[in-house]
Amino acid sequence: MDFVQKQYDSWNIQSVERDNFGYDLICTKDSIVKNVEVKGVSGREPAFIITANEVEQANKNPNFVLWVVTSALNSPKGYCWTGCEMLSQFQLKPIQYVARLRPIFRVEKERGCYI
């Protein structure tokens, strides 16, 4: 986070990490607004976990910016993408799902499955 905040040194920076907006920082300078999501990884490859909320921001928010800081623990190097760039340059793969019972749950055997 410190690495990215230094990139916006002359900007007004507000941390919104706990507000679940889909980004971590609101950076403003004059009339420019950047909604910045920060990902830090220990390795050299910019591979990271991204939430559905963050992907939604990349899709719909023209102010969304993704920063990935690689080698974050020893010699950080930062990479920056707009939401559109991120969506076109990264392959997204689901790694988990939320399972909830459907509103009407019947226990009937149909084609080997209970529905």
Protein backbone atom coordinates (compact mmCIF):
# COMPACT_ATOMS: atom_id res chain seq x y z
CA MET A 1 0.00 0.00 0.00
CA ASP A 2 2.85 2.38 0.87
CA PHE A 3 4.45 1.84 -2.55
CA VAL A 4 1.25 2.84 -4.37
CA GLN A 5 0.52 5.80 -2.12
CA LYS A 6 3.97 7.16 -2.99
CA GLN A 7 2.94 7.09 -6.67
CA TYR A 8 0.13 9.51 -5.78
CA ASP A 9 2.40 11.73 -3.69
CA SER A 10 0.81 15.08 -4.62
CA TRP A 11 -2.75 13.67 -4.60
CA ASN A 12 -5.36 13.67 -1.86
CA ILE A 13 -5.61 10.01 -0.76
CA GLN A 14 -8.52 8.51 1.19
CA SER A 15 -8.36 4.89 2.34
CA VAL A 16 -11.67 3.05 1.85
CA GLU A 17 -10.38 -0.51 2.28
CA ARG A 18 -12.96 -1.38 4.95
CA ASP A 19 -15.94 0.01 3.05
CA ASN A 20 -16.18 -2.90 0.56
CA PHE A 21 -16.36 -0.62 -2.49
CA GLY A 22 -14.22 -2.92 -4.65
CA TYR A 23 -11.15 -0.69 -4.38
CA ASP A 24 -8.83 0.43 -1.60
CA LEU A 25 -8.10 4.11 -2.21
CA ILE A 26 -9.81 7.17 -3.60
CA CYS A 27 -7.11 9.41 -5.05
CA THR A 28 -8.07 12.90 -6.20
CA LYS A 29 -6.12 15.71 -7.79
CA ASP A 30 -7.95 18.74 -9.14
CA SER A 31 -10.90 17.20 -11.04
CA ILE A 32 -9.23 13.79 -11.55
CA VAL A 33 -10.50 10.85 -9.48
CA LYS A 34 -8.88 7.41 -9.37
CA ASN A 35 -10.45 4.48 -7.52
CA VAL A 36 -7.36 2.41 -6.82
CA GLU A 37 -7.26 -1.29 -6.00
CA VAL A 38 -3.90 -2.47 -4.65
CA LYS A 39 -2.60 -6.04 -4.87
CA GLY A 40 0.73 -6.96 -3.32
CA VAL A 41 2.44 -10.24 -4.12
CA SER A 42 5.68 -11.65 -2.78
CA GLY A 43 6.82 -13.16 -6.08
CA ARG A 44 7.83 -11.57 -9.38
CA GLU A 45 4.73 -12.60 -11.34
CA PRO A 46 1.68 -10.31 -11.15
CA ALA A 47 -0.69 -13.18 -10.21
CA PHE A 48 -3.19 -12.43 -7.45
CA ILE A 49 -6.65 -13.10 -6.02
CA ILE A 50 -9.31 -10.62 -7.10
CA THR A 51 -12.85 -10.51 -5.75
CA ALA A 52 -16.07 -10.45 -7.76
CA ASN A 53 -16.69 -6.94 -6.41
CA GLU A 54 -13.30 -5.75 -7.70
CA VAL A 55 -13.96 -7.30 -11.13
CA GLU A 56 -17.35 -5.57 -11.19
CA GLN A 57 -15.60 -2.24 -10.53
CA ALA A 58 -13.16 -2.95 -13.38
CA ASN A 59 -16.16 -3.56 -15.65
CA LYS A 60 -18.32 -0.58 -14.78
CA ASN A 61 -16.18 2.10 -13.12
CA PRO A 62 -14.19 4.27 -15.57
CA ASN A 63 -12.12 5.59 -12.62
CA PHE A 64 -11.00 2.12 -11.52
CA VAL A 65 -7.24 1.51 -11.54
CA LEU A 66 -5.44 -1.68 -10.52
CA TRP A 67 -1.95 -1.55 -9.07
CA VAL A 68 -0.03 -4.80 -8.61
CA VAL A 69 3.15 -4.59 -6.56
CA THR A 70 5.42 -7.58 -7.14
CA SER A 71 8.31 -8.56 -4.86
CA ALA A 72 6.39 -6.52 -2.32
CA LEU A 73 8.40 -7.71 0.69
CA ASN A 74 11.94 -6.93 -0.51
CA SER A 75 12.29 -4.90 -3.72
CA PRO A 76 8.83 -3.74 -4.80
CA LYS A 77 8.03 -3.09 -8.43
CA GLY A 78 4.66 -1.61 -9.40
CA TYR A 79 2.46 -2.21 -12.42
CA CYS A 80 -0.70 -0.25 -13.18
CA TRP A 81 -3.71 -1.04 -15.38
CA THR A 82 -7.08 0.60 -15.97
CA GLY A 83 -10.08 -1.65 -15.43
CA CYS A 84 -10.47 -2.16 -19.17
CA GLU A 85 -6.79 -3.02 -19.58
CA MET A 86 -6.92 -5.43 -16.65
CA LEU A 87 -9.94 -7.25 -18.05
CA SER A 88 -8.32 -7.63 -21.48
CA GLN A 89 -4.83 -8.61 -20.30
CA PHE A 90 -5.55 -10.98 -17.40
CA GLN A 91 -7.18 -14.38 -17.53
CA LEU A 92 -9.75 -14.64 -14.74
CA LYS A 93 -10.48 -18.07 -13.27
CA PRO A 94 -13.10 -18.71 -10.56
CA ILE A 95 -11.63 -20.38 -7.49
CA GLN A 96 -14.63 -20.57 -5.17
CA TYR A 97 -18.42 -20.36 -5.12
CA VAL A 98 -21.08 -19.52 -2.56
CA ALA A 99 -23.61 -22.34 -2.14
CA ARG A 100 -27.06 -21.57 -0.75
CA LEU A 101 -30.15 -23.72 -0.67
CA ARG A 102 -32.60 -22.80 -3.37
CA PRO A 103 -35.88 -21.24 -2.20
CA ILE A 104 -37.83 -24.42 -2.97
CA PHE A 105 -35.87 -27.55 -2.14
CA ARG A 106 -37.44 -30.91 -2.96
CA VAL A 107 -35.86 -34.23 -2.34
CA GLU A 108 -36.81 -36.16 -5.45
CA LYS A 109 -34.54 -38.45 -7.38
CA GLU A 110 -34.29 -37.30 -10.99
CA ARG A 111 -31.60 -38.56 -13.36
CA GLY A 112 -29.33 -39.51 -10.48
CA CYS A 113 -29.59 -36.11 -8.77
CA TYR A 114 -31.69 -34.88 -5.89
CA ILE A 115 -33.46 -31.64 -6.75
